[in-house]
PDB file of C-alpha atoms in Angstrom:
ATOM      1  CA  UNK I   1       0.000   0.000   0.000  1.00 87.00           C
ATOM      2  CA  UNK I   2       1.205   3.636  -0.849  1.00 94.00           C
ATOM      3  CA  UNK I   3       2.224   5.809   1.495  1.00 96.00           C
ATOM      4  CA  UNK I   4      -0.350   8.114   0.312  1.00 96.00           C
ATOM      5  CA  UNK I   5      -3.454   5.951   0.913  1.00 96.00           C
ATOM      6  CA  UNK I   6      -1.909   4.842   4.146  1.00 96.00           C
ATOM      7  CA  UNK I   7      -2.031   8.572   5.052  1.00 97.00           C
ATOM      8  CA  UNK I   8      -5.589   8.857   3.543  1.00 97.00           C
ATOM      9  CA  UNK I   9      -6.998   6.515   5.601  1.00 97.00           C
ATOM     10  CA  UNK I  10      -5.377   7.588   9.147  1.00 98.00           C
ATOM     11  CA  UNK I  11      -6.352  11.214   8.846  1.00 98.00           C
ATOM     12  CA  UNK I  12      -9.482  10.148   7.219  1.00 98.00           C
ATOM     13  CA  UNK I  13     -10.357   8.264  10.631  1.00 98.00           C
ATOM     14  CA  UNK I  14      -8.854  10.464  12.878  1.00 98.00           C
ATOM     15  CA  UNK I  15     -11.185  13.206  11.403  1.00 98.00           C
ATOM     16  CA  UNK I  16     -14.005  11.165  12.181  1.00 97.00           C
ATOM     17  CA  UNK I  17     -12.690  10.310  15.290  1.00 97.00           C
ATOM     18  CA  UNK I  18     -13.299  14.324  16.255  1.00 97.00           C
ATOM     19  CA  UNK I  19     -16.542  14.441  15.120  1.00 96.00           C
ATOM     20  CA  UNK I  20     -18.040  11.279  16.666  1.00 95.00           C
ATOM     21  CA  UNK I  21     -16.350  12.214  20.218  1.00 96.00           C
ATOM     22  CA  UNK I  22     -17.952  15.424  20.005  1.00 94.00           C
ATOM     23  CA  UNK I  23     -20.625  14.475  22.699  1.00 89.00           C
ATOM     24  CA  UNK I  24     -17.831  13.589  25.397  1.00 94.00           C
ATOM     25  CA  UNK I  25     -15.344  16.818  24.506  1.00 95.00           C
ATOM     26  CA  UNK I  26     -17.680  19.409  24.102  1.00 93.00           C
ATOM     27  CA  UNK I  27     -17.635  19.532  27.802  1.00 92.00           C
ATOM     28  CA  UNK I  28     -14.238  21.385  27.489  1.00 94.00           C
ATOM     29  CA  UNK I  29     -15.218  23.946  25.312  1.00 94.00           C
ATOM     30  CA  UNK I  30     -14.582  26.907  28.655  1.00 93.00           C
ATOM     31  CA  UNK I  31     -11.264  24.704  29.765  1.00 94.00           C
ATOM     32  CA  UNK I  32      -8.831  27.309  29.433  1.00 95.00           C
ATOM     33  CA  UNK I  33      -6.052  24.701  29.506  1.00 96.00           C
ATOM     34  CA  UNK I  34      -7.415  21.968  27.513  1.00 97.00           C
ATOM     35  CA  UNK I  35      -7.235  24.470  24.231  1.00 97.00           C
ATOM     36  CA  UNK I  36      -4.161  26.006  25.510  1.00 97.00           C
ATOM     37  CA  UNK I  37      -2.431  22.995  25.012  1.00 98.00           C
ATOM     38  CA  UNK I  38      -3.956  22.269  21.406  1.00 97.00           C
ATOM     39  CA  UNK I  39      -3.443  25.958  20.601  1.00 97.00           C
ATOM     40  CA  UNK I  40       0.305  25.915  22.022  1.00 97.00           C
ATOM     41  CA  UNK I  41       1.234  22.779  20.216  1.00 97.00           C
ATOM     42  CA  UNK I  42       0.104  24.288  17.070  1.00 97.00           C
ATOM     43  CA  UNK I  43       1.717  27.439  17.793  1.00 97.00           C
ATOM     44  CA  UNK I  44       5.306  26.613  18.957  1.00 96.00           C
ATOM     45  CA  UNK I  45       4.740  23.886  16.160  1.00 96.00           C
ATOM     46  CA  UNK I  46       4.424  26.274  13.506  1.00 95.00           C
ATOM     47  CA  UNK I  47       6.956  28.684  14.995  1.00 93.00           C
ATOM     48  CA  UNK I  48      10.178  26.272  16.036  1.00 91.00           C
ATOM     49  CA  UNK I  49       9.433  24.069  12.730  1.00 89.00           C
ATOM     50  CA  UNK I  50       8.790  26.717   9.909  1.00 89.00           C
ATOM     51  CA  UNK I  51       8.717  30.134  10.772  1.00 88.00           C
ATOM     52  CA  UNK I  52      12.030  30.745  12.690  1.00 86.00           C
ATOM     53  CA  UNK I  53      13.670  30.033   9.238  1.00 80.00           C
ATOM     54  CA  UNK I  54      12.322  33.422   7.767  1.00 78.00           C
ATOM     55  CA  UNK I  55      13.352  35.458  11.013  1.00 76.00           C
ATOM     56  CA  UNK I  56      17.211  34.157  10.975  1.00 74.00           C
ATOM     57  CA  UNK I  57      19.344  34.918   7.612  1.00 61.00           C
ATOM     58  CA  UNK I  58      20.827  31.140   6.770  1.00 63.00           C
ATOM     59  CA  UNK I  59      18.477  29.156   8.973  1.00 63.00           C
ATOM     60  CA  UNK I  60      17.434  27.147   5.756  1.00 61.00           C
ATOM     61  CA  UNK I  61      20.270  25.351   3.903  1.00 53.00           C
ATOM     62  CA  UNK I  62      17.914  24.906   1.433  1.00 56.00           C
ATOM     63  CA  UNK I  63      17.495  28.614   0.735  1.00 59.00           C
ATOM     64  CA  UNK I  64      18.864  31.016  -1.842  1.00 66.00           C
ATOM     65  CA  UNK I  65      18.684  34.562  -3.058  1.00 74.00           C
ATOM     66  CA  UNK I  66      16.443  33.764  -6.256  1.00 79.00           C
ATOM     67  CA  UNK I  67      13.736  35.660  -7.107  1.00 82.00           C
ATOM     68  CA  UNK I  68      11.591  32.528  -6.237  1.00 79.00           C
ATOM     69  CA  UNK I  69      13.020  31.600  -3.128  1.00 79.00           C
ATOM     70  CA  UNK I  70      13.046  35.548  -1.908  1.00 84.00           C
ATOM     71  CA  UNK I  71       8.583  35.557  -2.748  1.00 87.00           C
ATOM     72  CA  UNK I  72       8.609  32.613  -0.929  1.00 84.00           C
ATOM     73  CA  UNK I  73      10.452  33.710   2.006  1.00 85.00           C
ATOM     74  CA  UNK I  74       8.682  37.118   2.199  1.00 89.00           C
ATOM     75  CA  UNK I  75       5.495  35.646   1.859  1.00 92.00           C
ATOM     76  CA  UNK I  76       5.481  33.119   4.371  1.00 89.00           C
ATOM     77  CA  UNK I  77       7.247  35.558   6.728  1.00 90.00           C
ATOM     78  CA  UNK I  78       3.664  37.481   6.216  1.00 93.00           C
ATOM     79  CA  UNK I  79       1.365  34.291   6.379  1.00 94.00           C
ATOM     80  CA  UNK I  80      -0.097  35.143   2.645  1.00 93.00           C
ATOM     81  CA  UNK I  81      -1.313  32.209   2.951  1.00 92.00           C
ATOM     82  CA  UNK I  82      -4.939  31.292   4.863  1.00 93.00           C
ATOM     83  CA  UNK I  83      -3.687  27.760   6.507  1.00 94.00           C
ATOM     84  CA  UNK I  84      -0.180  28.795   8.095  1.00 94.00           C
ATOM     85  CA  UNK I  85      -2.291  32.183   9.107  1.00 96.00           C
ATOM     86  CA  UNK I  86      -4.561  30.094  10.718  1.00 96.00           C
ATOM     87  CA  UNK I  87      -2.080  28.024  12.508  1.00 96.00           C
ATOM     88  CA  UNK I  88      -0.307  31.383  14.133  1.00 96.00           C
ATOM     89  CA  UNK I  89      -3.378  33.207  14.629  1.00 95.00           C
ATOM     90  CA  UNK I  90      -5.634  30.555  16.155  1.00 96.00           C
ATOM     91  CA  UNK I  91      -2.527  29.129  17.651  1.00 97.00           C
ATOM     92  CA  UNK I  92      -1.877  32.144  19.760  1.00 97.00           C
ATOM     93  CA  UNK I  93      -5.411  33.212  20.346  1.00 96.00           C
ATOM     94  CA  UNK I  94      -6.206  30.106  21.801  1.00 97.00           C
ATOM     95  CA  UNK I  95      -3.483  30.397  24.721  1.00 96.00           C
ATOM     96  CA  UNK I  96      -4.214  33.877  25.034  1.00 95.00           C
ATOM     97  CA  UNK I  97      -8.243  34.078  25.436  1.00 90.00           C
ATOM     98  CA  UNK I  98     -11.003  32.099  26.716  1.00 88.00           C
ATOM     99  CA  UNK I  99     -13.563  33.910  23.885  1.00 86.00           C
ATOM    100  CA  UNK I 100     -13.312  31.522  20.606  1.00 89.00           C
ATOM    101  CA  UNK I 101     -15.838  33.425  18.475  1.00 87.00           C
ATOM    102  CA  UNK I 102     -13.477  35.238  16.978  1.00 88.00           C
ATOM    103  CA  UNK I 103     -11.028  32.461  16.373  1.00 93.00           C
ATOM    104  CA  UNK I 104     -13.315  30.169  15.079  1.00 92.00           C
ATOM    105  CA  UNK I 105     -14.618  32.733  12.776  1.00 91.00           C
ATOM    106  CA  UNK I 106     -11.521  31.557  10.549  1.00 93.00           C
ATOM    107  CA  UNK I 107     -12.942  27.688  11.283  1.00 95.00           C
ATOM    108  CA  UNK I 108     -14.678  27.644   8.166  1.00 95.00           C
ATOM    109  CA  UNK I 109     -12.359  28.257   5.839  1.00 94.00           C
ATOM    110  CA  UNK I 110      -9.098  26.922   7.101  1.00 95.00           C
ATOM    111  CA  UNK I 111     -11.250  23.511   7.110  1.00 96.00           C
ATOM    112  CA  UNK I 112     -12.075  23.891   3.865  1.00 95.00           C
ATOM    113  CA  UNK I 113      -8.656  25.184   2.766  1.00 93.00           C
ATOM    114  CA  UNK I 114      -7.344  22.063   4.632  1.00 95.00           C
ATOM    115  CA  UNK I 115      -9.286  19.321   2.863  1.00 95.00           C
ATOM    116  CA  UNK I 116      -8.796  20.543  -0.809  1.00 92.00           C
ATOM    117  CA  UNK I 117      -4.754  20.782   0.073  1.00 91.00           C
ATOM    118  CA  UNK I 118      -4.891  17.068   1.918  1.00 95.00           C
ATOM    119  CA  UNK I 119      -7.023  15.335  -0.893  1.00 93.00           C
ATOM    120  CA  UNK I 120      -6.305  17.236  -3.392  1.00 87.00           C
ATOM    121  CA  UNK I 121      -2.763  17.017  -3.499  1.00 89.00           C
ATOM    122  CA  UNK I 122      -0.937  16.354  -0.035  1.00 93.00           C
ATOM    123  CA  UNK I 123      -2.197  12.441  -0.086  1.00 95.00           C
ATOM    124  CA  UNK I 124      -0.982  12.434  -4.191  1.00 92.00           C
ATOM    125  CA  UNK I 125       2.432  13.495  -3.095  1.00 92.00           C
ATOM    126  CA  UNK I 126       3.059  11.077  -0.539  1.00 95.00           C
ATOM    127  CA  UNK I 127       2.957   8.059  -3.392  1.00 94.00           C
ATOM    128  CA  UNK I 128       6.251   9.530  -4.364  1.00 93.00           C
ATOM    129  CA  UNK I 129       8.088   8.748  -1.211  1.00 93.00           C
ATOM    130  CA  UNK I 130       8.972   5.184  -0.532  1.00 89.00           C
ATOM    131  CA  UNK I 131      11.761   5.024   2.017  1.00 90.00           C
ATOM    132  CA  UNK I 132      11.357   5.193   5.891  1.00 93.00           C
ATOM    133  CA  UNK I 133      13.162   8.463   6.697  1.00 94.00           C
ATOM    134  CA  UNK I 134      11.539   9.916   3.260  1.00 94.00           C
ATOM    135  CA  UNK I 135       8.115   9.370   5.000  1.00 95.00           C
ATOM    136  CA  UNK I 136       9.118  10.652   7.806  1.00 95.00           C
ATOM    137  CA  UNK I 137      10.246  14.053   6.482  1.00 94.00           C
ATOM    138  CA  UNK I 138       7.523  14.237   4.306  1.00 95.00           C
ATOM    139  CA  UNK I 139       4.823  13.696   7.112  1.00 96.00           C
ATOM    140  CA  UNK I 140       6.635  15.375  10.484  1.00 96.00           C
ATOM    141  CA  UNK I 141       9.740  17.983   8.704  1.00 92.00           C
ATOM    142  CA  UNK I 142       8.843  18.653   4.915  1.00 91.00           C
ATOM    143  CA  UNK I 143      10.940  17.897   2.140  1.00 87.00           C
ATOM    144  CA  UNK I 144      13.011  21.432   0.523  1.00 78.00           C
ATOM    145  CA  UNK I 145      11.428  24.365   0.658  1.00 76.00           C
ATOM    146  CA  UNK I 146       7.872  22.636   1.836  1.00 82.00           C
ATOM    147  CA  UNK I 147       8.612  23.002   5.414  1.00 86.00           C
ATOM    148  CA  UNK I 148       5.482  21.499   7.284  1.00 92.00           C
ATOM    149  CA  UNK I 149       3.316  21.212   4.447  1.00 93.00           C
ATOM    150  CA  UNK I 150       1.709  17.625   5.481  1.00 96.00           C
ATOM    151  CA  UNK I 151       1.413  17.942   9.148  1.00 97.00           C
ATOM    152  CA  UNK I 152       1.003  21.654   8.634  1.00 96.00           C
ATOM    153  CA  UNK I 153      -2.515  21.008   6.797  1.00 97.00           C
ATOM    154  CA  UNK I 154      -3.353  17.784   8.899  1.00 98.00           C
ATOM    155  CA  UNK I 155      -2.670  20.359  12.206  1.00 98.00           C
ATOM    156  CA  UNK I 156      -5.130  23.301  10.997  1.00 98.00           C
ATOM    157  CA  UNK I 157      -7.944  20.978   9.321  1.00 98.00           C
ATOM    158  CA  UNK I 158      -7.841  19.400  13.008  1.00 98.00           C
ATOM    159  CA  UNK I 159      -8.162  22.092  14.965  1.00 98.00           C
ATOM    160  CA  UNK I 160     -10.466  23.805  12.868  1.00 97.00           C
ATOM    161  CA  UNK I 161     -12.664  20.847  13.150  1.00 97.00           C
ATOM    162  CA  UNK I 162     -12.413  20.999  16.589  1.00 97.00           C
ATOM    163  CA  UNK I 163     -13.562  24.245  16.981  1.00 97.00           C
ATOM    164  CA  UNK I 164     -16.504  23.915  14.734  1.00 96.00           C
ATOM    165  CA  UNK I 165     -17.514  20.573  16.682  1.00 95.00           C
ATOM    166  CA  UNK I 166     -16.659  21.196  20.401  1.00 96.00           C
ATOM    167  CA  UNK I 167     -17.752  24.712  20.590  1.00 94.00           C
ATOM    168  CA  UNK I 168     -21.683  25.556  21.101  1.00 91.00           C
ATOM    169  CA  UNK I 169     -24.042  28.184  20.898  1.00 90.00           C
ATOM    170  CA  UNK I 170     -23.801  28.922  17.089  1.00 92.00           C
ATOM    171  CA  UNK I 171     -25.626  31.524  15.523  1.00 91.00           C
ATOM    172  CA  UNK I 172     -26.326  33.557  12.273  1.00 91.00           C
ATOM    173  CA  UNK I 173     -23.798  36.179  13.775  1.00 91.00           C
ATOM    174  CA  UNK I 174     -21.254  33.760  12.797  1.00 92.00           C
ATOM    175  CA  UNK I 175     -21.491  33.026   9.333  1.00 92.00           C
ATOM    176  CA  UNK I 176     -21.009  37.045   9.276  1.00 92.00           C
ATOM    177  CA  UNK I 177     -18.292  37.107  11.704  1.00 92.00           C
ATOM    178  CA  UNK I 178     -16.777  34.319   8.945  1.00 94.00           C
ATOM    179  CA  UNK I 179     -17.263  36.969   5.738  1.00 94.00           C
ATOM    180  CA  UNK I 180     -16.025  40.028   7.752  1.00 94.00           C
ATOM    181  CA  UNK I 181     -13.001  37.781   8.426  1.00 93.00           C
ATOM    182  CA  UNK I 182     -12.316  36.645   4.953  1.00 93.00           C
ATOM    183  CA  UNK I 183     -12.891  40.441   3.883  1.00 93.00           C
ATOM    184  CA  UNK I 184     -10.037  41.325   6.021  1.00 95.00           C
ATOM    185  CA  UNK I 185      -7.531  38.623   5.246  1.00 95.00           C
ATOM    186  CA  UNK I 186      -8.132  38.957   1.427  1.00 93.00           C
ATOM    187  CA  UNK I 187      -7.431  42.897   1.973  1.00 95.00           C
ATOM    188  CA  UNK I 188      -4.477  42.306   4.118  1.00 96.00           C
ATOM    189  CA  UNK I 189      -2.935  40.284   1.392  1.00 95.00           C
ATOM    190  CA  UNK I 190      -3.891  42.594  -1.401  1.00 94.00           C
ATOM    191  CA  UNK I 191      -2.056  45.369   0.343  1.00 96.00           C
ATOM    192  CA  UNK I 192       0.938  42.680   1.134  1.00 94.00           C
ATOM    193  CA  UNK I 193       1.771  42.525  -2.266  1.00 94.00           C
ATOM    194  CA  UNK I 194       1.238  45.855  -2.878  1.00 94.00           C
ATOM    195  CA  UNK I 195       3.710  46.840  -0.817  1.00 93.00           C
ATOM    196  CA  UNK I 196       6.237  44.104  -1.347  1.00 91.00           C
ATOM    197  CA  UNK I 197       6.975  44.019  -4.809  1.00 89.00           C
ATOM    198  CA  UNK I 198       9.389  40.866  -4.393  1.00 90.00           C
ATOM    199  CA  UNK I 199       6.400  38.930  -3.853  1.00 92.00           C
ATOM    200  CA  UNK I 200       5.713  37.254  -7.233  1.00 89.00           C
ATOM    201  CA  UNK I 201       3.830  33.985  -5.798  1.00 85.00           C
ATOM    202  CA  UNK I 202       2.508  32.145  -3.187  1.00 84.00           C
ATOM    203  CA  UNK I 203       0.273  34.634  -1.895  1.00 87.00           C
ATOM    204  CA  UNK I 204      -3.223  32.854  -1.726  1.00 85.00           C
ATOM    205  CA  UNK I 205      -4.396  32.143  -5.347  1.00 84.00           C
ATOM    206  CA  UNK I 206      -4.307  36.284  -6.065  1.00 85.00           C
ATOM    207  CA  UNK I 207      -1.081  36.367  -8.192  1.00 86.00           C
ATOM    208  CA  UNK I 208      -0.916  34.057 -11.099  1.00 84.00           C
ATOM    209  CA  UNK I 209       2.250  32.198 -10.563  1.00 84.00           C
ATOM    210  CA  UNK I 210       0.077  30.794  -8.187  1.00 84.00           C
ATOM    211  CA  UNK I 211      -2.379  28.907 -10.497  1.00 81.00           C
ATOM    212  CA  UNK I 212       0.845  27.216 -12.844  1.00 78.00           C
ATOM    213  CA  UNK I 213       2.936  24.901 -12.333  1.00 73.00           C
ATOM    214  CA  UNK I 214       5.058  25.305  -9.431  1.00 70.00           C
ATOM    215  CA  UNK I 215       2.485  27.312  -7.153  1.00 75.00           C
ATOM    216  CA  UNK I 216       0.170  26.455  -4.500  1.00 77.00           C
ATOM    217  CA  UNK I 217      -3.116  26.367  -6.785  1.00 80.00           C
ATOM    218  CA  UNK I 218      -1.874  24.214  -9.894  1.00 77.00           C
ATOM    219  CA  UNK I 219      -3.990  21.469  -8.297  1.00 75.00           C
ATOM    220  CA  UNK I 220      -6.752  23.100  -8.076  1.00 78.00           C
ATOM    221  CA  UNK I 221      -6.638  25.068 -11.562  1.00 76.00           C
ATOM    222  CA  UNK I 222      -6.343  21.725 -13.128  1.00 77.00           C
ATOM    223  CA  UNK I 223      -9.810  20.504 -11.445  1.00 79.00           C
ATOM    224  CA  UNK I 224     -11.187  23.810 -12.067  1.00 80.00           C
ATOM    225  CA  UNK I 225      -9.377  24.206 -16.081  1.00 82.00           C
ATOM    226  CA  UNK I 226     -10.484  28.216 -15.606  1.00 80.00           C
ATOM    227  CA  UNK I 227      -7.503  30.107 -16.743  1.00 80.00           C
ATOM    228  CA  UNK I 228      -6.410  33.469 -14.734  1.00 78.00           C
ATOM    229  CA  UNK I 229      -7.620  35.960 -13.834  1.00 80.00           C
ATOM    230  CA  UNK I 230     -11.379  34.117 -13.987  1.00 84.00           C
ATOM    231  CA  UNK I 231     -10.234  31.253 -12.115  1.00 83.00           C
ATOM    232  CA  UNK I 232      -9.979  33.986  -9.034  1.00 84.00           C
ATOM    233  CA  UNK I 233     -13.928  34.767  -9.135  1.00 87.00           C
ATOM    234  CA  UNK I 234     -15.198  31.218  -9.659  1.00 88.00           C
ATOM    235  CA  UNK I 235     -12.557  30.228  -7.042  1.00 86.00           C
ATOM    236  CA  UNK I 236     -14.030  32.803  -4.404  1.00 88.00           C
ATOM    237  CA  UNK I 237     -17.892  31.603  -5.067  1.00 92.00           C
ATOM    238  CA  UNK I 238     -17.023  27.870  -4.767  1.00 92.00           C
ATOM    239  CA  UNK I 239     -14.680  29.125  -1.420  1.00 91.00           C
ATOM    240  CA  UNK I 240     -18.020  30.911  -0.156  1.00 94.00           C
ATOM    241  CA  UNK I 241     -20.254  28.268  -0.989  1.00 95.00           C
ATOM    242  CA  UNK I 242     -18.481  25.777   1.052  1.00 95.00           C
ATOM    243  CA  UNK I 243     -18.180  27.722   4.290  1.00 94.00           C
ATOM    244  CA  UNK I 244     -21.654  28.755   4.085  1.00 95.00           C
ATOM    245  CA  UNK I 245     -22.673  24.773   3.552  1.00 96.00           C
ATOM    246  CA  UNK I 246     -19.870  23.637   6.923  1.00 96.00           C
ATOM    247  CA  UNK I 247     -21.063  26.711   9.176  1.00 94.00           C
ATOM    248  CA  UNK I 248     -25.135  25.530   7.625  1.00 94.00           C
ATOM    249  CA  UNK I 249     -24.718  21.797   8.692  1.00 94.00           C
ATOM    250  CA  UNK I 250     -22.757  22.768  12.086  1.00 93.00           C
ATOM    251  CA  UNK I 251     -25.815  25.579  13.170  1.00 93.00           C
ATOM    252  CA  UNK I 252     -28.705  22.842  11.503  1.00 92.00           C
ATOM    253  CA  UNK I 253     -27.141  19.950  13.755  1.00 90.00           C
ATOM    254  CA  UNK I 254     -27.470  22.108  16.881  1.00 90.00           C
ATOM    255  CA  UNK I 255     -30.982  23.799  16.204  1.00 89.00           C
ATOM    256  CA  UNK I 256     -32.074  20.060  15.498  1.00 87.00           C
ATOM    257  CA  UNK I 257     -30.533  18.869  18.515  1.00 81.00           C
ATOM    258  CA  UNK I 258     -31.928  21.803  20.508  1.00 79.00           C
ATOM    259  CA  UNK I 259     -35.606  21.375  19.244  1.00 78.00           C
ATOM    260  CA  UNK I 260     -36.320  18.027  18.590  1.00 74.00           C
ATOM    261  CA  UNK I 261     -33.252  15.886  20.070  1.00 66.00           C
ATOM    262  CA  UNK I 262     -32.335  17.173  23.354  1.00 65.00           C
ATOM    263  CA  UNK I 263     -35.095  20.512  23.553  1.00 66.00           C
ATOM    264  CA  UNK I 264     -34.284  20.127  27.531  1.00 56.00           C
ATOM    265  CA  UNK I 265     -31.024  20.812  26.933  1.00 52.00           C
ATOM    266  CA  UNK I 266     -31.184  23.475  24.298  1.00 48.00           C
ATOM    267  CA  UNK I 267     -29.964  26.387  26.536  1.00 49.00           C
ATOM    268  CA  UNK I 268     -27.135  24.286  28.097  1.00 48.00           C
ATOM    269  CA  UNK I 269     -25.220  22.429  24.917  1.00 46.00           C
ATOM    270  CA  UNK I 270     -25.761  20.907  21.910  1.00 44.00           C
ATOM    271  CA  UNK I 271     -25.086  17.118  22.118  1.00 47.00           C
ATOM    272  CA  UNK I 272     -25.694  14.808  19.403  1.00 48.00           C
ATOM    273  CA  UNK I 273     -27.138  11.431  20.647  1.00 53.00           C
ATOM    274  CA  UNK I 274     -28.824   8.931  18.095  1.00 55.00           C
ATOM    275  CA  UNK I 275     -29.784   6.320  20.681  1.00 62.00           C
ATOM    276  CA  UNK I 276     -31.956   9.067  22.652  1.00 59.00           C
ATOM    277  CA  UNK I 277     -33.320  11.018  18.974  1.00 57.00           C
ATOM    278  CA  UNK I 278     -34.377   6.836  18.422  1.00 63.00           C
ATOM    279  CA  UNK I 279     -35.891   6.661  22.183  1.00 67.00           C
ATOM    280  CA  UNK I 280     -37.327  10.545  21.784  1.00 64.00           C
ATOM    281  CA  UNK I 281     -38.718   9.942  18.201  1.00 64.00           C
ATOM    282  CA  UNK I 282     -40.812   6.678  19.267  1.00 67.00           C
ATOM    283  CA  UNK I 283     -42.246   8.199  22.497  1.00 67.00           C
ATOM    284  CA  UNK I 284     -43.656  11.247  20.325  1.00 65.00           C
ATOM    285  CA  UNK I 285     -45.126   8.667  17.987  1.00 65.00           C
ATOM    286  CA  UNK I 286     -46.171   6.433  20.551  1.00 71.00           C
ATOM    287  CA  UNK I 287     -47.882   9.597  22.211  1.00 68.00           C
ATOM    288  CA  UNK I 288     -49.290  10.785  18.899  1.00 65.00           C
ATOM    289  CA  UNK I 289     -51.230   7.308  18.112  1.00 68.00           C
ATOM    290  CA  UNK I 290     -52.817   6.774  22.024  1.00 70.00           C
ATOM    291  CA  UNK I 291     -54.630  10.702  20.893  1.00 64.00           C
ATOM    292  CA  UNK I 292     -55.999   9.589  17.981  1.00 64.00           C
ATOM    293  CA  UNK I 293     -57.757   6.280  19.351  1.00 61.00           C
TER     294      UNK I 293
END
């Protein structure tokens, strides 16, 4: 079996894994030190492992004065892109604050972001390597000038999950708090590259060495086959879309919970329980036919 499928399958699992425990750690959701710790190890993580390199001249052997490898160091020094921005900022903000609304306001789309890199093209990559210590750089180190990029992904789709399922009391203030945030990232990157004019790529799908071969979206221009600048338009609807559809099913599972599941908990959590919606579903049906006798 390849390493990729092997891969596939664990992460695969262990994203179920966070969604079916849901009921039994949702109960952390205001421990202060339980998301510390997953915030922390995604922080330090993230710092120690890739962005150290960009803050001390020669860190990266690998490095080198090219016009390429410049962009690439200036724009990963300025988290241009939405995952590793995710991975500092909800990183930090989780050690810092007990209030997650804002943090998982980025959720949403550093889910999304994380799924289309993982089976769109992390999962393909991993075929390539074969050897023990290959795998193991590929999955824990990155390989060149990828620092991170497999457990980078696997870390922010994770946490982002978390946050969407172990957090409660979502509303329609959310999906906003989600646009406003997506507003302000896209403008923050806009004015990145405005101002550093050595950034020719890797700065979130907006330039269009980004969409060939070589940069971060040649995967994903391939599924689409839009060429630039369209491809940025139909990218940004689809991008909507799905965020709108993940922050939909998370706010439909709790009103259903809340209302028809577990109504005498609907001020307290939101807990998803098939054995009592069975046991809750019969008694109402139960009740319904003894009326009309």
């Amino acid at each position: 079996m390849q390493l990729g499928t092997i891969l596939m399958i664990i992460v695969s699992l262990w994203l179920l894994l966070i969604i079916a425990t849901s009921k039994f750690f949702i109960r952390f959701e205001n421990n202060y030190w339980f998301w510390f710790f997953i915030g922390g190890f995604m922080f330090f993580y993230m710092i120690i492992g890739r962005q150290i390199q960009f803050l001390i001249p020669g860190w990266n052997a690998a490095d080198d004065n090219s016009p390429f490898a410049v962009s690439i160091r200036h724009s990963r020094l300025l988290l241009l892109d939405i995952c590793p921005f995710f991975a500092i900022f909800a990183g930090f903000g989780l050690m810092v604050t007990k209030n997650k609304l804002i943090i998982r306001s980025a959720a949403p789309i550093a889910l999304f972001g994380g799924l289309i890199n993982l089976y769109g093209e992390l999962f393909r990559l991993a075929n390539q390597y074969t050897g023990k210590l290959e795998a193991y750089r590929f999955i824990f180190i990155g390989i060149g000038n990828d620092q991170l990029y497999f457990i980078l992904h696997v870390m922010t789709t994770t946490v982002a999950l978390m946050l969407i399922c172990w957090t409660t009391k979502w509303t329609p203030r959310d999906i906003l708090n989600q646009y406003l945030f997506i507003a302000i990232y896209a403008c923050y990157v806009l004015s990145s590259i405005q101002l550093d004019r050595k950034i020719t790529n890797n700065a979130n799908g907006i330039l269009i060495a980004d969409w060939y071969i070589g940069g971060e979206y040649q995967s994903v221009s391939k599924i689409l086959r839009v060429p630039f600048p369209t491809v940025i338009p139909v990218g940004v609807v689809i991008t909507m879309v799905s965020i709108t559809l993940i922050w939909a099913m998370r706010y439909g599972v709790q009103e259903l919970n809340a209302r028809i599941i577990y109504p005498s908990l609907a001020k307290k959590q939101t807990k998803f329980d098939l054995k009592y919606m069975w046991k809750n579903l019969k008694y109402n049906y139960l009740k319904r036919r003894n009326k009309s006798r």
